[in-house]
Coordinates of C-alpha atoms in Angstrom, one line a residue:
Chain A
M1 CA -0.1 20.8 -27.8
S2 CA 1.8 19.1 -25.0
D3 CA 5.6 18.9 -25.1
L4 CA 6.2 15.6 -23.3
A5 CA 9.9 16.1 -23.3
Q6 CA 9.7 18.8 -20.6
V7 CA 7.7 16.7 -18.1
D8 CA 9.7 15.7 -15.0
K9 CA 7.2 13.4 -13.5
T10 CA 3.9 11.9 -14.6
V11 CA 1.2 11.0 -12.1
D12 CA -1.2 8.4 -13.5
A13 CA -4.4 9.2 -11.5
R14 CA -6.8 7.6 -13.9
G15 CA -9.5 5.7 -12.1
S16 CA -8.9 7.8 -8.9
Y17 CA -12.0 9.1 -7.2
C18 CA -10.4 9.3 -3.8
P19 CA -8.1 10.9 -3.1
G20 CA -8.5 12.0 -6.7
P21 CA -6.2 13.6 -9.3
L22 CA -5.9 17.1 -7.8
M23 CA -4.9 15.6 -4.4
E24 CA -2.4 13.4 -6.2
L25 CA -1.0 16.5 -7.9
I26 CA -0.8 18.5 -4.7
K27 CA 1.1 15.7 -3.1
T28 CA 3.5 15.5 -6.0
V29 CA 4.0 19.2 -6.4
K30 CA 4.9 19.5 -2.7
A31 CA 7.6 16.9 -3.1
A32 CA 8.9 18.4 -6.4
S33 CA 11.7 21.0 -6.8
V34 CA 10.9 24.5 -8.0
G35 CA 11.0 24.5 -11.8
Q36 CA 9.9 20.9 -12.3
V37 CA 6.9 20.1 -14.4
I38 CA 4.4 17.5 -13.2
E39 CA 1.9 16.0 -15.6
V40 CA -1.3 14.4 -14.3
L41 CA -3.3 11.8 -16.3
S42 CA -7.0 12.0 -15.2
S43 CA -10.1 10.2 -16.3
D44 CA -12.2 12.7 -14.3
Q45 CA -13.5 15.5 -16.5
G46 CA -13.7 17.7 -13.4
S47 CA -9.9 17.8 -13.3
A48 CA -9.7 19.9 -16.4
K49 CA -11.5 22.6 -14.3
D50 CA -10.4 22.1 -10.7
I51 CA -6.6 21.6 -11.3
P52 CA -6.2 24.9 -13.2
E53 CA -8.3 26.6 -10.5
W54 CA -5.9 25.4 -7.7
V55 CA -2.8 26.2 -9.9
K56 CA -4.0 29.7 -10.3
K57 CA -4.9 30.2 -6.7
V58 CA -1.4 29.0 -5.5
G59 CA 0.5 30.7 -8.2
H60 CA 2.0 27.8 -10.1
E61 CA 2.0 27.7 -13.9
L62 CA -0.3 25.7 -16.1
I63 CA 1.7 24.3 -19.0
Y64 CA -1.1 22.5 -20.8
N65 CA -4.6 21.1 -20.2
E66 CA -5.9 18.9 -23.0
K67 CA -7.8 15.7 -23.7
A68 CA -5.5 12.9 -24.7
Q69 CA -5.6 11.9 -28.4
D70 CA -5.2 8.2 -27.5
G71 CA -7.9 7.8 -25.0
D72 CA -10.7 9.2 -22.9
Y73 CA -8.7 11.0 -20.4
W74 CA -7.0 14.4 -19.8
R75 CA -3.4 15.3 -19.6
I76 CA -2.6 18.3 -17.5
A77 CA 0.9 19.7 -16.8
V78 CA 1.9 22.1 -14.1
K79 CA 5.2 23.8 -13.4
K80 CA 6.1 24.4 -9.8
V81 CA 7.3 28.0 -9.7
K82 CA 7.7 28.8 -6.0
Chain B
M1 CA 12.6 -27.8 -0.2
S2 CA 9.8 -25.6 1.2
K3 CA 8.5 -22.4 -0.4
D4 CA 8.8 -19.5 1.9
V5 CA 6.1 -16.9 2.0
V6 CA 7.0 -13.9 4.1
I7 CA 4.6 -11.2 5.0
L8 CA 6.0 -7.9 6.2
G9 CA 3.6 -5.9 8.3
G10 CA 1.1 -6.8 11.0
G11 CA -1.8 -4.6 10.1
T12 CA -5.1 -5.4 8.5
G13 CA -3.8 -6.3 5.0
G14 CA -0.8 -8.4 6.2
T15 CA -2.7 -10.3 8.7
M16 CA -5.6 -11.1 6.3
V17 CA -3.2 -12.4 3.7
A18 CA -1.3 -14.6 6.2
N19 CA -4.5 -16.1 7.5
H20 CA -6.1 -16.6 4.1
I21 CA -3.1 -18.5 2.7
A22 CA -2.6 -20.5 6.0
R23 CA -6.3 -21.6 6.0
T24 CA -6.5 -22.5 2.4
M25 CA -3.2 -24.3 2.2
R26 CA -3.3 -25.9 5.6
N27 CA -2.2 -29.3 4.3
E28 CA 0.8 -27.9 2.5
V29 CA 1.8 -25.9 5.6
R30 CA 1.4 -28.9 7.8
S31 CA 3.5 -31.1 5.5
G32 CA 6.3 -28.4 5.4
E33 CA 5.9 -27.7 1.7
I34 CA 5.1 -24.1 2.5
T35 CA 6.1 -21.9 5.3
I36 CA 4.3 -18.7 6.1
T37 CA 6.0 -16.1 8.3
Q38 CA 4.7 -12.7 9.3
I39 CA 7.2 -10.1 10.5
T40 CA 5.8 -7.2 12.5
S41 CA 7.4 -4.7 14.8
S42 CA 4.7 -4.9 17.5
D43 CA 3.1 -7.9 19.3
K44 CA -0.1 -5.8 19.5
H45 CA -2.7 -5.2 16.8
I46 CA -4.8 -2.1 17.2
Y47 CA -8.0 -1.4 15.2
Q48 CA -7.2 2.1 13.9
P49 CA -10.7 3.2 13.0
S50 CA -11.4 3.2 16.7
F51 CA -9.2 6.3 17.2
L52 CA -12.1 8.5 15.8
F53 CA -14.3 7.2 18.5
V54 CA -11.5 7.4 21.2
A55 CA -11.2 11.1 20.4
I56 CA -14.8 11.8 21.5
N57 CA -14.6 9.3 24.4
H58 CA -17.0 6.8 22.7
A59 CA -14.3 4.1 22.7
R60 CA -11.1 3.2 24.6
V61 CA -7.8 2.1 22.9
Q62 CA -7.5 -0.9 25.1
D63 CA -10.9 -2.2 24.0
Y64 CA -9.6 -2.3 20.4
T65 CA -6.3 -3.9 21.0
R66 CA -5.5 -7.6 20.7
S67 CA -2.3 -9.6 20.8
Q68 CA -1.2 -10.2 17.2
K69 CA -0.6 -13.9 18.0
S70 CA -4.2 -14.4 18.9
L71 CA -5.3 -13.2 15.5
L72 CA -3.2 -15.6 13.4
S73 CA -4.3 -19.0 12.1
T74 CA -2.3 -22.1 13.0
G75 CA 0.6 -22.4 10.6
V76 CA 1.6 -18.7 10.5
N77 CA 5.0 -18.1 12.2
L78 CA 5.0 -14.7 14.0
V79 CA 8.3 -12.9 14.2
V80 CA 8.1 -9.7 16.3
D81 CA 11.0 -7.7 15.0
T82 CA 11.6 -4.6 12.9
A83 CA 12.7 -5.0 9.3
T84 CA 15.5 -2.6 8.5
K85 CA 16.3 -3.7 4.9
I86 CA 14.7 -5.5 2.1
D87 CA 17.2 -6.8 -0.5
A88 CA 15.0 -7.7 -3.5
A89 CA 18.1 -8.9 -5.4
S90 CA 18.9 -11.7 -2.9
N91 CA 15.3 -12.2 -1.7
T92 CA 16.3 -11.4 1.9
I93 CA 15.1 -9.2 4.7
T94 CA 17.4 -7.9 7.5
L95 CA 15.9 -7.4 10.9
Q96 CA 16.9 -5.1 13.7
S97 CA 17.9 -8.1 15.8
G98 CA 20.6 -8.9 13.2
K99 CA 18.7 -11.9 11.8
T100 CA 18.2 -12.4 8.1
V101 CA 15.0 -13.9 6.7
S102 CA 14.8 -15.2 3.2
Y103 CA 11.7 -15.5 1.0
D104 CA 10.4 -17.0 -2.2
I105 CA 7.4 -14.7 -2.2
L106 CA 7.3 -11.5 -0.2
V107 CA 4.1 -9.6 0.7
I108 CA 4.7 -6.0 1.7
A109 CA 2.0 -4.5 3.9
T110 CA 4.0 -2.0 5.9
G111 CA 1.4 0.7 6.0
A112 CA 1.6 4.5 6.1
Y113 CA 2.4 6.9 9.0
P114 CA 1.5 10.5 9.7
D115 CA 4.6 12.7 9.3
F116 CA 4.3 15.4 12.0
S117 CA 7.5 17.0 10.7
S118 CA 6.1 17.5 7.3
V119 CA 5.1 21.1 8.1
P120 CA 7.0 23.6 10.3
G121 CA 5.3 24.0 13.7
L122 CA 2.9 21.2 13.2
A123 CA 4.4 18.8 15.7
E124 CA 4.4 21.5 18.4
A125 CA 1.0 23.0 17.7
A126 CA -1.3 20.3 16.4
D127 CA -3.4 17.6 17.9
N128 CA -4.4 14.5 16.0
F129 CA -6.5 11.3 16.1
Y130 CA -4.3 9.2 13.9
T131 CA -2.2 7.7 16.7
P132 CA -3.5 6.1 19.9
E133 CA -1.6 8.6 22.0
G134 CA -2.8 11.5 19.9
A135 CA -6.4 10.4 20.1
E136 CA -6.3 10.1 23.9
K137 CA -4.6 13.5 24.2
L138 CA -7.1 15.1 21.9
R139 CA -10.0 13.5 23.8
D140 CA -8.8 15.1 27.0
K141 CA -8.8 18.5 25.3
L142 CA -12.1 18.1 23.5
L143 CA -14.0 17.0 26.6
S144 CA -12.8 19.9 28.7
F145 CA -13.3 22.4 25.9
E146 CA -15.8 25.2 26.9
G147 CA -15.7 27.3 23.7
G148 CA -13.4 28.8 21.1
K149 CA -12.2 27.9 17.6
I150 CA -11.4 24.3 16.5
V151 CA -9.7 24.1 13.1
I152 CA -9.3 20.8 11.2
T153 CA -6.6 20.7 8.6
I154 CA -5.8 17.9 6.1
D155 CA -2.7 17.2 4.2
V156 CA -2.1 14.6 1.4
P157 CA -1.6 11.7 1.3
H158 CA -3.5 10.5 4.4
K159 CA -5.3 7.5 5.7
C160 CA -9.0 7.2 6.0
P161 CA -10.1 10.1 3.8
V162 CA -13.5 10.5 5.3
A163 CA -12.4 10.6 9.0
P164 CA -11.8 14.3 9.2
M165 CA -15.3 15.0 8.0
E166 CA -16.7 12.4 10.4
L167 CA -15.0 14.1 13.3
V168 CA -16.4 17.5 12.5
F169 CA -19.9 16.1 12.4
M170 CA -19.3 14.3 15.7
L171 CA -18.0 17.4 17.3
D172 CA -21.0 19.4 16.2
D173 CA -23.2 16.8 17.8
L174 CA -21.1 16.5 20.9
Y175 CA -21.1 20.2 21.7
R176 CA -24.8 20.5 20.8
R177 CA -25.6 17.9 23.5
K178 CA -23.3 19.7 25.9
G179 CA -25.2 22.9 25.2
I180 CA -22.2 25.0 24.1
R181 CA -22.4 24.7 20.4
D182 CA -23.0 28.4 20.1
K183 CA -19.7 29.0 21.8
V184 CA -17.7 26.6 19.5
D185 CA -16.5 27.7 16.1
L186 CA -15.9 24.6 13.9
L187 CA -13.8 25.3 10.9
Y188 CA -13.2 22.3 8.5
T189 CA -10.7 22.9 5.8
Y190 CA -9.9 20.9 2.7
P191 CA -7.0 20.9 0.2
I192 CA -9.0 21.1 -3.0
G193 CA -12.0 23.1 -4.2
R194 CA -14.8 21.2 -2.4
L195 CA -15.4 19.6 1.0
H196 CA -14.2 16.1 0.0
S197 CA -12.2 14.6 -2.9
L198 CA -15.2 12.4 -3.7
E199 CA -17.6 14.8 -5.4
P200 CA -20.8 13.0 -4.3
C201 CA -19.5 12.9 -0.8
A202 CA -18.8 16.7 -0.9
N203 CA -22.3 17.3 -2.3
W204 CA -23.8 15.2 0.4
A205 CA -21.9 17.1 3.1
A206 CA -22.3 20.7 1.9
P207 CA -26.0 21.2 2.8
K208 CA -25.4 19.5 6.2
F209 CA -22.5 22.0 6.9
E210 CA -24.9 24.9 6.1
E211 CA -27.7 23.5 8.2
L212 CA -25.4 22.8 11.2
G213 CA -23.4 26.0 11.0
I214 CA -20.1 24.2 10.4
N215 CA -17.7 26.6 8.7
S216 CA -15.4 25.6 5.9
E217 CA -12.5 26.8 3.9
I218 CA -11.5 25.0 0.7
F219 CA -8.1 25.2 -1.2
F220 CA -6.5 25.0 2.2
N221 CA -3.0 23.5 2.1
V222 CA -1.0 24.1 5.3
E223 CA 2.4 25.7 4.8
S224 CA 3.3 26.4 8.4
V225 CA 1.9 26.7 11.9
D226 CA 2.9 29.3 14.5
P227 CA 2.6 27.4 17.8
D228 CA 3.0 30.6 19.9
K229 CA 0.5 32.8 18.1
K230 CA -1.7 29.8 17.3
V231 CA -2.1 30.6 13.7
V232 CA -2.0 28.3 10.7
K233 CA -0.8 29.6 7.3
T234 CA -1.5 28.0 3.9
V235 CA 0.3 27.9 0.6
E236 CA -2.8 29.7 -0.9
G237 CA -2.1 32.7 1.4
S238 CA -4.6 32.3 4.1
E239 CA -3.9 32.8 7.9
V240 CA -6.3 31.3 10.4
P241 CA -6.2 31.5 14.2
F242 CA -7.2 28.6 16.3
D243 CA -7.7 27.4 19.9
I244 CA -7.4 23.7 19.0
L245 CA -5.8 22.6 15.8
I246 CA -6.7 19.1 14.7
S247 CA -4.4 18.2 11.9
I248 CA -4.1 15.2 9.6
P249 CA -0.5 15.5 8.4
A250 CA 0.9 14.1 5.2
H251 CA 1.6 10.4 5.5
R252 CA 4.8 8.6 4.5
G253 CA 5.5 5.0 3.7
A254 CA 7.5 2.8 6.2
K255 CA 11.1 3.7 6.9
V256 CA 12.2 0.2 5.7
I257 CA 10.7 0.9 2.2
Q258 CA 12.5 4.2 1.9
E259 CA 15.8 2.7 3.1
S260 CA 15.5 -0.3 0.8
G261 CA 15.1 1.9 -2.3
L262 CA 11.7 0.4 -3.1
G263 CA 9.5 3.5 -2.7
D264 CA 8.8 6.8 -4.4
E265 CA 9.7 10.1 -2.8
G266 CA 6.9 9.5 -0.2
G267 CA 8.1 6.0 0.5
F268 CA 5.2 4.4 -1.3
I269 CA 5.9 1.4 -3.6
P270 CA 5.0 1.6 -7.3
T271 CA 2.5 -1.2 -7.6
N272 CA 0.6 -2.8 -10.5
R273 CA -3.0 -1.6 -9.9
H274 CA -4.7 -4.8 -10.8
L275 CA -2.2 -7.7 -9.9
L276 CA -0.8 -5.8 -6.9
K277 CA 2.8 -6.8 -7.6
A278 CA 5.6 -4.3 -7.0
E279 CA 6.6 -2.9 -10.4
G280 CA 9.7 -4.7 -11.6
H281 CA 9.6 -7.4 -8.9
D282 CA 7.7 -10.6 -9.9
N283 CA 7.9 -12.2 -6.5
I284 CA 6.8 -9.2 -4.4
Y285 CA 3.2 -8.3 -3.8
V286 CA 2.2 -5.0 -2.1
L287 CA -1.1 -4.1 -0.5
G288 CA -2.8 -1.5 1.7
D289 CA -1.4 1.8 2.5
A290 CA 2.1 0.8 1.3
T291 CA 1.2 1.0 -2.4
N292 CA 1.4 4.2 -4.5
L293 CA -2.0 3.5 -6.0
P294 CA -4.2 6.6 -6.4
I295 CA -6.9 5.2 -4.2
S296 CA -8.0 5.6 -0.6
K297 CA -5.6 4.5 2.1
A298 CA -8.2 2.7 4.2
G299 CA -8.8 -0.6 5.9
S300 CA -11.4 -1.7 3.4
T301 CA -8.9 -1.1 0.6
A302 CA -6.4 -3.4 2.3
H303 CA -9.2 -6.0 2.9
Y304 CA -10.3 -6.2 -0.7
E305 CA -6.7 -6.2 -1.9
A306 CA -5.8 -9.0 0.6
D307 CA -8.2 -11.4 -1.1
V308 CA -6.5 -10.7 -4.5
V309 CA -3.0 -11.0 -3.1
A310 CA -3.7 -14.2 -1.1
E311 CA -5.5 -15.9 -4.0
N312 CA -2.7 -15.0 -6.5
I313 CA 0.0 -16.4 -4.1
I314 CA -2.0 -19.6 -3.7
S315 CA -2.2 -19.9 -7.5
E316 CA 1.5 -19.3 -7.9
L317 CA 2.4 -21.8 -5.2
R318 CA 0.3 -24.4 -7.0
G319 CA 1.9 -23.7 -10.3
L320 CA -0.8 -21.6 -11.8
P321 CA -0.5 -18.0 -13.0
P322 CA -2.0 -15.2 -10.9
S323 CA -5.6 -14.8 -12.1
H324 CA -7.2 -12.4 -9.6
Y325 CA -7.4 -8.7 -10.3
Y326 CA -8.1 -5.8 -7.9
D327 CA -10.7 -3.5 -9.3
G328 CA -10.0 -0.6 -7.0
K329 CA -12.9 -1.4 -4.7
V330 CA -13.2 0.6 -1.4
F331 CA -16.0 0.7 1.1
C332 CA -16.3 3.3 3.9
F333 CA -18.8 4.1 6.6
V334 CA -19.2 7.8 7.1
E335 CA -20.4 9.0 10.5
A336 CA -22.7 12.0 10.2
G337 CA -23.0 12.7 14.0
L338 CA -23.0 10.7 17.2
D339 CA -25.9 8.4 16.1
S340 CA -26.2 8.6 12.3
A341 CA -24.1 7.5 9.4
T342 CA -24.0 6.8 5.7
Y343 CA -21.6 4.7 3.6
I344 CA -19.9 4.9 0.2
T345 CA -18.5 2.3 -2.0
F346 CA -16.6 2.8 -5.2
S347 CA -13.9 1.3 -7.5
Y348 CA -11.6 2.4 -10.3
D349 CA -14.6 2.6 -12.7
K350 CA -17.5 3.3 -10.5
P351 CA -18.0 6.5 -8.5
P352 CA -19.7 6.5 -5.1
A353 CA -23.3 7.5 -4.4
P354 CA -23.9 8.2 -0.7
V355 CA -27.3 7.2 0.6
P356 CA -29.1 9.3 3.2
D357 CA -27.6 8.9 6.6
S358 CA -29.5 6.9 9.2
E359 CA -29.2 5.5 12.7
M360 CA -29.3 1.9 11.3
I361 CA -26.1 2.5 9.3
H362 CA -24.4 4.0 12.3
W363 CA -25.3 0.9 14.3
F364 CA -23.9 -1.3 11.5
K365 CA -20.7 0.7 11.7
L366 CA -20.5 0.1 15.5
A367 CA -21.2 -3.6 14.8
F368 CA -18.4 -3.8 12.3
N369 CA -16.0 -2.3 14.8
E370 CA -16.6 -5.6 16.7
M371 CA -16.8 -7.8 13.7
Y372 CA -13.4 -6.6 12.6
W373 CA -11.8 -9.2 14.7
L374 CA -13.5 -11.9 12.7
S375 CA -12.7 -10.1 9.5
V376 CA -9.0 -9.8 10.2
R377 CA -8.8 -13.5 11.0
G378 CA -10.2 -14.2 7.6
M379 CA -13.6 -15.4 8.7
L380 CA -15.7 -12.6 7.3

């Protein structure tokens, strides 16, 4: 279950095919400070797979990855750890 | 007492909005009820998509440059000056010359700019085709290239999301025709886990890459470049050598946006995705690359948004509420070589579906390169 209180920034990437939710996340993570948590809202089901894949490859931390209870989209939060 | 509409920015979006309002409200402009002023830092207007063709010597920058004045409808006042501060509280803009311009309605169309200092070593080591000077310098290198490794890297956010892929297809074709393709190693990289952010586009390109022998590396986000050793390093831990590095750096919003406190950390303005008003500012519209919207930074985006912004301003000036809504529409031609292309169109709700590339679509793209001058005048 997501803990919204710990999110430092939310990126609303719903309706984004290009550049897409993961690209929006990468952009935001780059600008964030180490330790900050970025949450992405995505209407693209693929985000639930490709965001965790990138997070794992780079070595950040996946906080949660869940379908929102109030709509047909996903909430995915990532902590920048380096 | 006239109503003053000020458009900040002289690119595609700003020019289309200015012309659309001036043509539709010509009587009000003539009678002095409305003034339309465009402020831009250059008296020249360059068609940026031409840079891709400049890089392979299929176009010249001067052929795609016009005087800004020549593109504006009667009734649009052109001010060539650089805005240094927007004061949204007092509805004024300060210019580098020291002048102050006040507005009732402001349109911000200040664009996005490649930030070559965004990655250590990039400015020294990388070539680009996102500036006129960069495209000409790259052209000289590409034309005299006799073999070696060309690496293309892409950072986010950036303008024209299909252009890097187009370039790699064009280079493949160029070196095939030159007869040295077997001596050229083309490596296309991409930040996420496929060849393009648009999945249908990635799926369209993947078999072509395989057929043409274009190499690729995905999850490739540049961390630094060593200009002496000619090696690019990624946050994912990869190290890749190159002979020519063609890089599309992360873009930033205009300096005036950052210095006026209107933008996010990248200098992009939080914008209502349908009405295209700056969040928290009822008399400021934003369009094109200046917005923070999660959509392509592309000329067609600015074009479709310009129609919405102009119509809503016309409504407001006539005492009606804004009633036009942007649906996220984008249209992009995608060159697939030197004489073949496809196209994609999509919106917030509709994903793209590339059609098979063809010579006819390529010629349509070349035709649009010329039709742009009608389009930006608001005639197409």
